[in-house]
Short mmCIF file of C-alpha atoms in Angstrom, two decimals:
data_model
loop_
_atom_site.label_atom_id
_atom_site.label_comp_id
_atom_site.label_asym_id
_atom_site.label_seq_id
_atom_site.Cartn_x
_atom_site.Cartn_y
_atom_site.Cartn_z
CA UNK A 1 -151.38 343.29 -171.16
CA UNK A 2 -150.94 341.59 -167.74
CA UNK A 3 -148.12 339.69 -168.05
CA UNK A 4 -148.63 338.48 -164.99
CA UNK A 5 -151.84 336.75 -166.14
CA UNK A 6 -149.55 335.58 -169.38
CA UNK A 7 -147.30 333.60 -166.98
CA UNK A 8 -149.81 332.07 -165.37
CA UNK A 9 -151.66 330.60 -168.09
CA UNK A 10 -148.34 329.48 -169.97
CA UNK A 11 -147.02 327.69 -166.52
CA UNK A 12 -150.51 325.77 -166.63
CA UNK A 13 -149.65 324.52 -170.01
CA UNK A 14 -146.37 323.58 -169.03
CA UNK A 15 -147.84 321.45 -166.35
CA UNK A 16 -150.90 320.08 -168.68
CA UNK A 17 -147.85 318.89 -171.27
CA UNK A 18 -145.47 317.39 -168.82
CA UNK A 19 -148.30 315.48 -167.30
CA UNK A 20 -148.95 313.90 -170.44
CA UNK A 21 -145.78 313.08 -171.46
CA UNK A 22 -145.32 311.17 -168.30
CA UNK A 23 -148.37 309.62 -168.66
CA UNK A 24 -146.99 308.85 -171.82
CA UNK A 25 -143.87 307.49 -170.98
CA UNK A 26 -145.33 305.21 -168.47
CA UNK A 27 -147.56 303.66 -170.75
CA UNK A 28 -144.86 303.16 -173.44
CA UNK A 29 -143.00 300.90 -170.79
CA UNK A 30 -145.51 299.45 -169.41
CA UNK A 31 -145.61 297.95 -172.78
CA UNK A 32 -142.00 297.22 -173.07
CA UNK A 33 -141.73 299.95 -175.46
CA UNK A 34 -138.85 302.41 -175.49
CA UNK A 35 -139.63 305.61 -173.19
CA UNK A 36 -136.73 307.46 -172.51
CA UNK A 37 -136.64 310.49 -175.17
CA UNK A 38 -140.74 311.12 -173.89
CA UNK A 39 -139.51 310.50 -169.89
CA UNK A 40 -136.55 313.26 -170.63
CA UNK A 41 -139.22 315.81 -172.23
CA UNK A 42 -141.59 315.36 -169.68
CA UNK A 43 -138.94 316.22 -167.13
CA UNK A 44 -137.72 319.19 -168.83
CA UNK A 45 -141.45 320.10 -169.07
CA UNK A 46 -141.81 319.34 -164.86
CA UNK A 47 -139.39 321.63 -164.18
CA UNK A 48 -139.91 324.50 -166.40
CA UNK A 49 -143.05 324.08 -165.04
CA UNK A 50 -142.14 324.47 -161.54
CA UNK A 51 -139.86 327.42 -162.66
CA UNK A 52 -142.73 329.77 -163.90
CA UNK A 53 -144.64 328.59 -161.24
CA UNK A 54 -142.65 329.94 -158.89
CA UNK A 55 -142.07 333.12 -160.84
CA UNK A 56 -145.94 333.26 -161.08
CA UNK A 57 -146.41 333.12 -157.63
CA UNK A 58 -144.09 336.04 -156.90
CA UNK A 59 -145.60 338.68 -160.16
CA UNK A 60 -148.36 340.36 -159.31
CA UNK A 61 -149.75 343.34 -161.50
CA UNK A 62 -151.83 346.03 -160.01
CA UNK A 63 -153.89 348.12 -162.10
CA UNK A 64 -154.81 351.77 -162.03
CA UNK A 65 -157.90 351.10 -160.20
CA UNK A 66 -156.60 349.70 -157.45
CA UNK A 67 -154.00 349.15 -154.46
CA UNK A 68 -152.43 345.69 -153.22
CA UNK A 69 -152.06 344.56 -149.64
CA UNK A 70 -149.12 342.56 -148.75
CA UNK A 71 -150.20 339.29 -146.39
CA UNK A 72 -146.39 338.41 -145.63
CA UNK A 73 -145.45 335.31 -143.58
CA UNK A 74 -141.47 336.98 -143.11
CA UNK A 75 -142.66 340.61 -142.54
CA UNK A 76 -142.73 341.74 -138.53
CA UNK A 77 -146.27 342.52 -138.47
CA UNK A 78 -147.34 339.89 -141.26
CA UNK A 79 -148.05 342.51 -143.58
CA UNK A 80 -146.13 345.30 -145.31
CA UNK A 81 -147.42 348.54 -143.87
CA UNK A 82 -146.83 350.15 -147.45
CA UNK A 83 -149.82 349.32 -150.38
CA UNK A 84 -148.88 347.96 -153.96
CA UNK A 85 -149.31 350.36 -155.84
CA UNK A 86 -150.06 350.32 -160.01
CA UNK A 87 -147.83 348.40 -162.23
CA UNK A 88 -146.27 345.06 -162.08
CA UNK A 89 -144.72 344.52 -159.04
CA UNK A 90 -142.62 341.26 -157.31
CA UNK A 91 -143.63 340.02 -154.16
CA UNK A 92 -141.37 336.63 -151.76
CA UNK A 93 -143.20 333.84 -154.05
CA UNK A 94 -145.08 331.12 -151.63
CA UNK A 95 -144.46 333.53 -148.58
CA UNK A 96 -146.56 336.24 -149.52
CA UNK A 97 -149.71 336.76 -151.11
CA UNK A 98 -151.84 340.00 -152.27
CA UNK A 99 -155.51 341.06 -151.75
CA UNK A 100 -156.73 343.77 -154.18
CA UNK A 101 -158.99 346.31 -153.26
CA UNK A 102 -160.85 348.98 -155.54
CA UNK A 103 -159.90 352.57 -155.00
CA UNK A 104 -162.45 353.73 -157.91
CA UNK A 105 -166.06 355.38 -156.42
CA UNK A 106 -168.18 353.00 -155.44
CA UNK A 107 -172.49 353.39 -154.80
CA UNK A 108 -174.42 352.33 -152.09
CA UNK A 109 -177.85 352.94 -152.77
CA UNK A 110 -180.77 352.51 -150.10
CA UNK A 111 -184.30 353.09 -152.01
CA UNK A 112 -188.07 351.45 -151.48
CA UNK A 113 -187.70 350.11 -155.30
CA UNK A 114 -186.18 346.43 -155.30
CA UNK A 115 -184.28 346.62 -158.24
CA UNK A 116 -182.45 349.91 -157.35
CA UNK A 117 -180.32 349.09 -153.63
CA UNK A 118 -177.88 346.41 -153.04
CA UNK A 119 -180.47 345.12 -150.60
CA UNK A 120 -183.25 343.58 -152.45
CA UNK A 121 -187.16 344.48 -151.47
CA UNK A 122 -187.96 347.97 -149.37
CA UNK A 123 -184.48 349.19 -147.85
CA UNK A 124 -185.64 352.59 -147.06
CA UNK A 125 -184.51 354.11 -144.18
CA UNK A 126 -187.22 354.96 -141.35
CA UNK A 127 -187.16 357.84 -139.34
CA UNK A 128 -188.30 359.76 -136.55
CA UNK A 129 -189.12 363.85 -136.30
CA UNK A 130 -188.68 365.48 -133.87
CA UNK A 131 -192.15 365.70 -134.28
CA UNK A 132 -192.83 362.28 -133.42
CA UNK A 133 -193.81 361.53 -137.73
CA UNK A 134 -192.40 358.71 -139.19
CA UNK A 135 -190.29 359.47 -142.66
CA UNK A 136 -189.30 357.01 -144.87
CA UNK A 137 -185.86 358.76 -146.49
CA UNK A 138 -184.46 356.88 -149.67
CA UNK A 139 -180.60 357.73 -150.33
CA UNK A 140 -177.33 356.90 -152.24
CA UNK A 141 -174.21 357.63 -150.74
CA UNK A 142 -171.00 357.56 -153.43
CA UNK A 143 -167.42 356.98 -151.87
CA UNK A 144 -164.04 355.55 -152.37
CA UNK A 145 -161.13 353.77 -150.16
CA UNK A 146 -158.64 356.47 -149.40
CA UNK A 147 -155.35 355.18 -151.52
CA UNK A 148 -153.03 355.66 -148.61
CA UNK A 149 -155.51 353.90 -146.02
CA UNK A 150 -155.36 350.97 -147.70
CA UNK A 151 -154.02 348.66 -145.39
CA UNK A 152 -156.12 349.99 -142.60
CA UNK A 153 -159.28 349.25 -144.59
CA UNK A 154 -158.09 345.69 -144.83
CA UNK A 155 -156.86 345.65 -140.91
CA UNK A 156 -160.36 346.96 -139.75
CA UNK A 157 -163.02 345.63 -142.24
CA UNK A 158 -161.42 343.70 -145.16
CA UNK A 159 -163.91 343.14 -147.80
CA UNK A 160 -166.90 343.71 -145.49
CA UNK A 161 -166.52 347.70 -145.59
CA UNK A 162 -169.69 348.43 -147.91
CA UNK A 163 -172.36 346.15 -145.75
CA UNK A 164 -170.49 346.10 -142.15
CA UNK A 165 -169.29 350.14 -142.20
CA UNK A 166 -171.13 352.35 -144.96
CA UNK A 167 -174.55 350.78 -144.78
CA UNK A 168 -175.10 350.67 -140.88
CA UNK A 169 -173.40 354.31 -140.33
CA UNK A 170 -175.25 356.03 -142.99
CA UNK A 171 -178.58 354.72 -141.81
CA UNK A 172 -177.53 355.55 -138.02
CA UNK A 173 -176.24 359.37 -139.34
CA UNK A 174 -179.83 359.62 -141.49
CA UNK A 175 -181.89 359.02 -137.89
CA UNK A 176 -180.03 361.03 -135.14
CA UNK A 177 -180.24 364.29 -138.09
CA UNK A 178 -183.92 363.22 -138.93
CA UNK A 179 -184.89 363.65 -135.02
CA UNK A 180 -183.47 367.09 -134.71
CA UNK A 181 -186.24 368.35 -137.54
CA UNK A 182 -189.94 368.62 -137.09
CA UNK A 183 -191.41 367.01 -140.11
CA UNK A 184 -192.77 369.95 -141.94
CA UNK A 185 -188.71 371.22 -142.09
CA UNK A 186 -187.48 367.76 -143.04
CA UNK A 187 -190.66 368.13 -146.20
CA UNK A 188 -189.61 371.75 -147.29
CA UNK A 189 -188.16 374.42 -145.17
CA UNK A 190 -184.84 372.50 -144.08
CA UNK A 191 -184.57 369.70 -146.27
CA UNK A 192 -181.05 370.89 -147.71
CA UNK A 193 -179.90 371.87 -144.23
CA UNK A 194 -180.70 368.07 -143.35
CA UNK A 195 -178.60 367.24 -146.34
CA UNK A 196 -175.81 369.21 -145.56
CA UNK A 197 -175.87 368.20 -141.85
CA UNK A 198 -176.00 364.59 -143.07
CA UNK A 199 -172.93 364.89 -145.35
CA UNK A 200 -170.79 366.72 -142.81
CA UNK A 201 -171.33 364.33 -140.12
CA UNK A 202 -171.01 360.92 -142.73
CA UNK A 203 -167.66 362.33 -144.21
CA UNK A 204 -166.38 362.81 -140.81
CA UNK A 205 -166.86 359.23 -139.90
CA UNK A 206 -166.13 357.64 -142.90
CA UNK A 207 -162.34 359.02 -143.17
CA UNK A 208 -161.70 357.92 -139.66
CA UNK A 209 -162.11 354.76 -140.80
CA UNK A 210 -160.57 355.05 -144.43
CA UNK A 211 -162.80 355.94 -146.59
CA UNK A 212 -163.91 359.14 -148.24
CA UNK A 213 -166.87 360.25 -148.77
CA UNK A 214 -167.67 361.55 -152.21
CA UNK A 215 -171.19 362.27 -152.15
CA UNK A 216 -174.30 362.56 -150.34
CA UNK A 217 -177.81 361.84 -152.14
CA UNK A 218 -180.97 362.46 -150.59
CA UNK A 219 -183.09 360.73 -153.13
CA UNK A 220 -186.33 360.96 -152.13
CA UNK A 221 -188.98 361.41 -148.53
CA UNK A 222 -191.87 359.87 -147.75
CA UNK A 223 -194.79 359.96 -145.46
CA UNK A 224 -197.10 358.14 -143.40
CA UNK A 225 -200.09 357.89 -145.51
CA UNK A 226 -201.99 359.73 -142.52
CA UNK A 227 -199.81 362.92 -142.73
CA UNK A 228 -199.45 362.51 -146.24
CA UNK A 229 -203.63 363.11 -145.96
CA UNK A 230 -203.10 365.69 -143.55
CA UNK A 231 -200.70 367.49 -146.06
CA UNK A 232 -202.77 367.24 -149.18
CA UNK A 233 -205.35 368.76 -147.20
CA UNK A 234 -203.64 371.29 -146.34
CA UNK A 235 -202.48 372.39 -149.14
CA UNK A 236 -206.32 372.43 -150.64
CA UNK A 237 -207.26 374.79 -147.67
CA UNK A 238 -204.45 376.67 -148.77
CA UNK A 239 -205.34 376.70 -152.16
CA UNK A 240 -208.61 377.86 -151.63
CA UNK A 241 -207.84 380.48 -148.86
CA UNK A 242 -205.74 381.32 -151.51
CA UNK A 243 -208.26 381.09 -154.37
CA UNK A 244 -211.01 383.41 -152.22
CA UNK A 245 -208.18 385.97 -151.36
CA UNK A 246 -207.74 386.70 -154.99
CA UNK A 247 -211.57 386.85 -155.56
CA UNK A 248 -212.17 389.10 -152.47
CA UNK A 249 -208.74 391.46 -154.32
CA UNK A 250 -210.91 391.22 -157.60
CA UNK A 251 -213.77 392.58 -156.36
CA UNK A 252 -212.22 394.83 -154.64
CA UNK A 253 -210.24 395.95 -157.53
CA UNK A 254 -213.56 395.81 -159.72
CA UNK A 255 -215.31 398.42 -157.03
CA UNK A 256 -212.09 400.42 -156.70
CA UNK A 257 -212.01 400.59 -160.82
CA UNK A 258 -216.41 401.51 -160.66
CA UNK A 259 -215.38 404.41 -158.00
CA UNK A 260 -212.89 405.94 -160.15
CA UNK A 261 -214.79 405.68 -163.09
CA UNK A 262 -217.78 407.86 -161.50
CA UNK A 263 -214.84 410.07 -159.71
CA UNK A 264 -214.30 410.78 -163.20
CA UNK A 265 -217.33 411.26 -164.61
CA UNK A 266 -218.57 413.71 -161.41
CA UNK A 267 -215.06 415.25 -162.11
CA UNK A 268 -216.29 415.37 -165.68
CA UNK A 269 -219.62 417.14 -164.93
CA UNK A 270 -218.12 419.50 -162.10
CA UNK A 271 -215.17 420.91 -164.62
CA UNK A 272 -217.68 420.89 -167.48
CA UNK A 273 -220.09 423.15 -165.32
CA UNK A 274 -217.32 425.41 -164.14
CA UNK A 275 -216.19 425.90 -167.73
CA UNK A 276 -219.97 426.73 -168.64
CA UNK A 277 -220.20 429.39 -165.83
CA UNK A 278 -216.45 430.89 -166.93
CA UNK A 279 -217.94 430.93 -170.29
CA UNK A 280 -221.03 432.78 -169.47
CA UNK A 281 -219.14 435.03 -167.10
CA UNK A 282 -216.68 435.86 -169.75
CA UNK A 283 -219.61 436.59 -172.32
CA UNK A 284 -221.72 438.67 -169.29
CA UNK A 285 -218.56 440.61 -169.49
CA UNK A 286 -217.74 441.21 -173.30
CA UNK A 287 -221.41 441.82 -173.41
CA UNK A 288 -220.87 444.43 -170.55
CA UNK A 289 -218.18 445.54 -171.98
CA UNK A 290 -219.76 446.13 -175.54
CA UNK A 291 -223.02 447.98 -173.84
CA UNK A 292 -220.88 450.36 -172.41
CA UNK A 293 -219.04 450.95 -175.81
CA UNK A 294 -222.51 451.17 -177.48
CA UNK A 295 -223.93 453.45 -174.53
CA UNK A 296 -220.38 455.84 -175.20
CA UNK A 297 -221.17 455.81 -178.80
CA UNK A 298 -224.50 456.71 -178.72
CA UNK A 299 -223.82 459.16 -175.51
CA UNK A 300 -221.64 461.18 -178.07
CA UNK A 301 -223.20 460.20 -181.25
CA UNK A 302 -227.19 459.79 -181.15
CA UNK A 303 -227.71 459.64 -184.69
CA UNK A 304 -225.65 455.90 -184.81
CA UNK A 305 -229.09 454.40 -183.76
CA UNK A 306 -231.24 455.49 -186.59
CA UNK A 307 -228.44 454.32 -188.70
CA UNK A 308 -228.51 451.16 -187.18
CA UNK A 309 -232.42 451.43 -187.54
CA UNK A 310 -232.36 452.14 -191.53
CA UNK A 311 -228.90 449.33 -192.27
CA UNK A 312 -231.74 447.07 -191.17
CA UNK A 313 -234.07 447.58 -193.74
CA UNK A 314 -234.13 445.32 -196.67
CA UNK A 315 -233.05 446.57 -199.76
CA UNK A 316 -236.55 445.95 -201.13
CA UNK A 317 -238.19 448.24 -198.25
CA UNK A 318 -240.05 451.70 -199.32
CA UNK A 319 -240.14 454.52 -197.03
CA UNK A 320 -242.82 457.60 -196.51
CA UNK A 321 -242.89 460.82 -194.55
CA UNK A 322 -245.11 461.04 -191.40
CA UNK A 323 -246.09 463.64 -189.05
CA UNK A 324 -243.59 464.37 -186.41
CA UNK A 325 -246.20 463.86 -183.72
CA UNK A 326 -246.15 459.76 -184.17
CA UNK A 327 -245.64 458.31 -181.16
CA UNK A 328 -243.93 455.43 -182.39
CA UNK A 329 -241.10 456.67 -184.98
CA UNK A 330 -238.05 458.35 -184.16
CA UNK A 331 -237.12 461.53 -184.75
CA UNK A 332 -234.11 461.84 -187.61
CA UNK A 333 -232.26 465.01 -188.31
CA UNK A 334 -231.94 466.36 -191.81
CA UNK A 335 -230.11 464.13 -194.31
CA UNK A 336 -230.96 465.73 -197.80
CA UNK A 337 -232.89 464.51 -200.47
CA UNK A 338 -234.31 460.62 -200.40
CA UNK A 339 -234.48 457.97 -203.04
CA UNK A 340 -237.78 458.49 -203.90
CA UNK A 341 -237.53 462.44 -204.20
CA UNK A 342 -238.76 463.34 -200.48
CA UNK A 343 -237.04 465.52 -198.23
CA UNK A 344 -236.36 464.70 -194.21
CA UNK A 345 -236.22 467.54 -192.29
CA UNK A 346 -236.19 467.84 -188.59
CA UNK A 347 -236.92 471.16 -188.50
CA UNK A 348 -240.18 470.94 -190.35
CA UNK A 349 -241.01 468.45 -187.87
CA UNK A 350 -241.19 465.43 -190.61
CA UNK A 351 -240.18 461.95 -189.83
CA UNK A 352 -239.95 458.51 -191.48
CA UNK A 353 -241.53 455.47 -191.94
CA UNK A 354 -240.33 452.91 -193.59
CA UNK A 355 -243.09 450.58 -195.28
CA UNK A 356 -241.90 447.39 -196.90
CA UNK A 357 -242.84 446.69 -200.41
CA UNK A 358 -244.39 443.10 -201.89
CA UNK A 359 -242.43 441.77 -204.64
CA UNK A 360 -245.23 441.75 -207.75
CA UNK A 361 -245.70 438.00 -208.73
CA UNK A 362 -245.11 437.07 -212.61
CA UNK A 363 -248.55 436.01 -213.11
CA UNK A 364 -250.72 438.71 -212.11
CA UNK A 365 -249.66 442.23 -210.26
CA UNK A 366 -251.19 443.43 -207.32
CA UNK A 367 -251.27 447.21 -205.09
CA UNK A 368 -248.72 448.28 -203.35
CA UNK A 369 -249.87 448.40 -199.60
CA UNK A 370 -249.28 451.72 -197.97
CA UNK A 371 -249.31 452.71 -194.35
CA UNK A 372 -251.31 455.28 -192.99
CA UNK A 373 -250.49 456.35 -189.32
CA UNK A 374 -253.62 457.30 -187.10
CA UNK A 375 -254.06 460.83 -185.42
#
């Protein structure tokens, strides 16, 4: 509770209540009326009134918030060079007197939007590149009164600080570090450079003259509707440079994909072919191979091939004895006795012939064909 506040609300009761008891007390004799119990309250009243108005006037509490400068008509300098600081403190009643200031953050926002700056309507900052565009930059700048540069804030600027120091030097700070960009940096490439530059340079002059800075908001940048064309322009060229680039890369990706495909394929057909003509040279050569077994065999063993010839026969074939002057049997050396109770015999100059025999049908039974060879 602020008991200062306390004291100064009870002293104006005690002057509210001894005015009306005078008042009182004058009318009760004016009258002819007896007045002097209500004349001897309304004195005490007076001057308990002028008691805790005098206290009053020397309490002053300062809150957490803040700092107190000392205007003081028996200081040197008219003014104590040390702040008030937080808590309820006594200062030479009628002789010296306190201004408060704020040592919490404070916002000073400049922005096109009415309702968001201190300064109603458009309070945008305008700019030149160094470029020759004109930027419209929108900011906020948060700060606070150093605590021990108190006094000197009140010396130099007294309440006038936020319109006569922060607004003008942030504005000034915004132009000189727009002109050093060309506009295309101050839209993307350098645009927290610029915000950095900005902040260095605004805390730098804001603590020489008492404040501090605590930050720097670059809220928002704006064109000139003609470069603001110019841009959106731009960036549809780009787009569709970019848009064409990634068809040309598709088709080329589409032919690169066709060419690989047929690579393959020929690939395909050329290691198909070359297994084909392995596969025939390897079978040229087991065939090779096997004639020149079969030509061995039948070097040492002649007779093999008119076993071959007869293992051919069906079971079902008959077979006859011919003259050994056919031309078109071969000769057979002498086995023994047949099947069918014949004899071959080299010697006697017999040979073979097989003829094959017709299976008799069920239903009605026909000759058995025999072959004859000419002379």
């Amino acid at each position: 509770m602020n008991v200062a506040v306390f004291i100064q609300g009870f002293v104006v009761l005690l002057w509210i209540a001894a005015v009306a008891l005078g008042v009182m007390a004058f009318a009760r004799v004016g009258r002819g009326q007896p007045a002097r119990g209500l004349g001897r309250l309304a004195a005490a009243l007076l001057v308990l009134a002028v008691i805790f108005t005098t206290v009053s006037a020397g309490l002053v509490f300062i809150n957490p918030q803040e700092r107190g400068v000392v205007i003081s008509a028996v200081a040197a300098k008219g003014y104590r060079e040390d702040a008030l600081q937080p808590g309820l403190r006594w200062v030479v009643p009628f002789a010296e007197t306190v201004v408060v200031y704020p040592i919490s953050r404070q916002t000073y926002t400049m922005s096109s939007v009415a309702s968001e700056g201190q300064v109603k309507g458009d309070d945008s900052i305008i700019a030149r590149t160094a470029d020759g565009q004109q930027v419209n930059i929108e900011s906020s700048v948060i700060y606070y009164i150093n605590p021990d540069k108190v006094v000197q804030v009140h010396i130099a600027w007294q309440s006038r600080y936020n319109d006569d120091l922060v607004r003008p030097l942030v504005r000034g700070i915004i132009r000189d570090a727009v002109s050093q960009y060309g506009v295309q940096e101050v839209y993307s490439g350098k645009r927290n450079e610029l915000s950095q530059q900005i902040t260095t340079s605004l805390n730098s002059r804001l603590e020489t003259n008492g404040l501090k800075l605590q930050e720097f908001i670059l809220r928002n940048i704006t064109f000139s509707p003609e470069y603001a064309k110019s841009v959106e322009e731009k960036q549809v060229a780009q787009q569709q440079a970019e848009q064409a680039k990634f068809v040309v890369e598709q088709r080329r990706q589409e032919a690169e994909q066709a060419r690989q495909v047929a690579q393959g394929r020929a690939d395909a057909v050329v290691i198909a072919s070359k297994g084909d003509a392995e596969a025939r040279l390897i079978q040229a050569q087991a065939e090779s191979q096997a004639l020149e077994k079969i030509a061995q065999a039948l070097k040492d063993r002649p007779e093999l091939l008119n076993y071959q010839y007869i293992s051919r026969l069906a079971p079902n074939m008959q077979v006859m004895l011919l003259p050994a002057n056919t031309p078109f049997v071969l000769p057979f050396p002498n086995y023994g006795p047949t099947q069918s109770g014949g004899t071959l015999n080299n010697g006697n100059n017999t040979t073979v012939m097989p003829t094959p025999v017709v299976p008799t049908p069920t239903t009605a039974p026909t000759a058995e064909p025999t072959a004859t060879p000419q002379p």
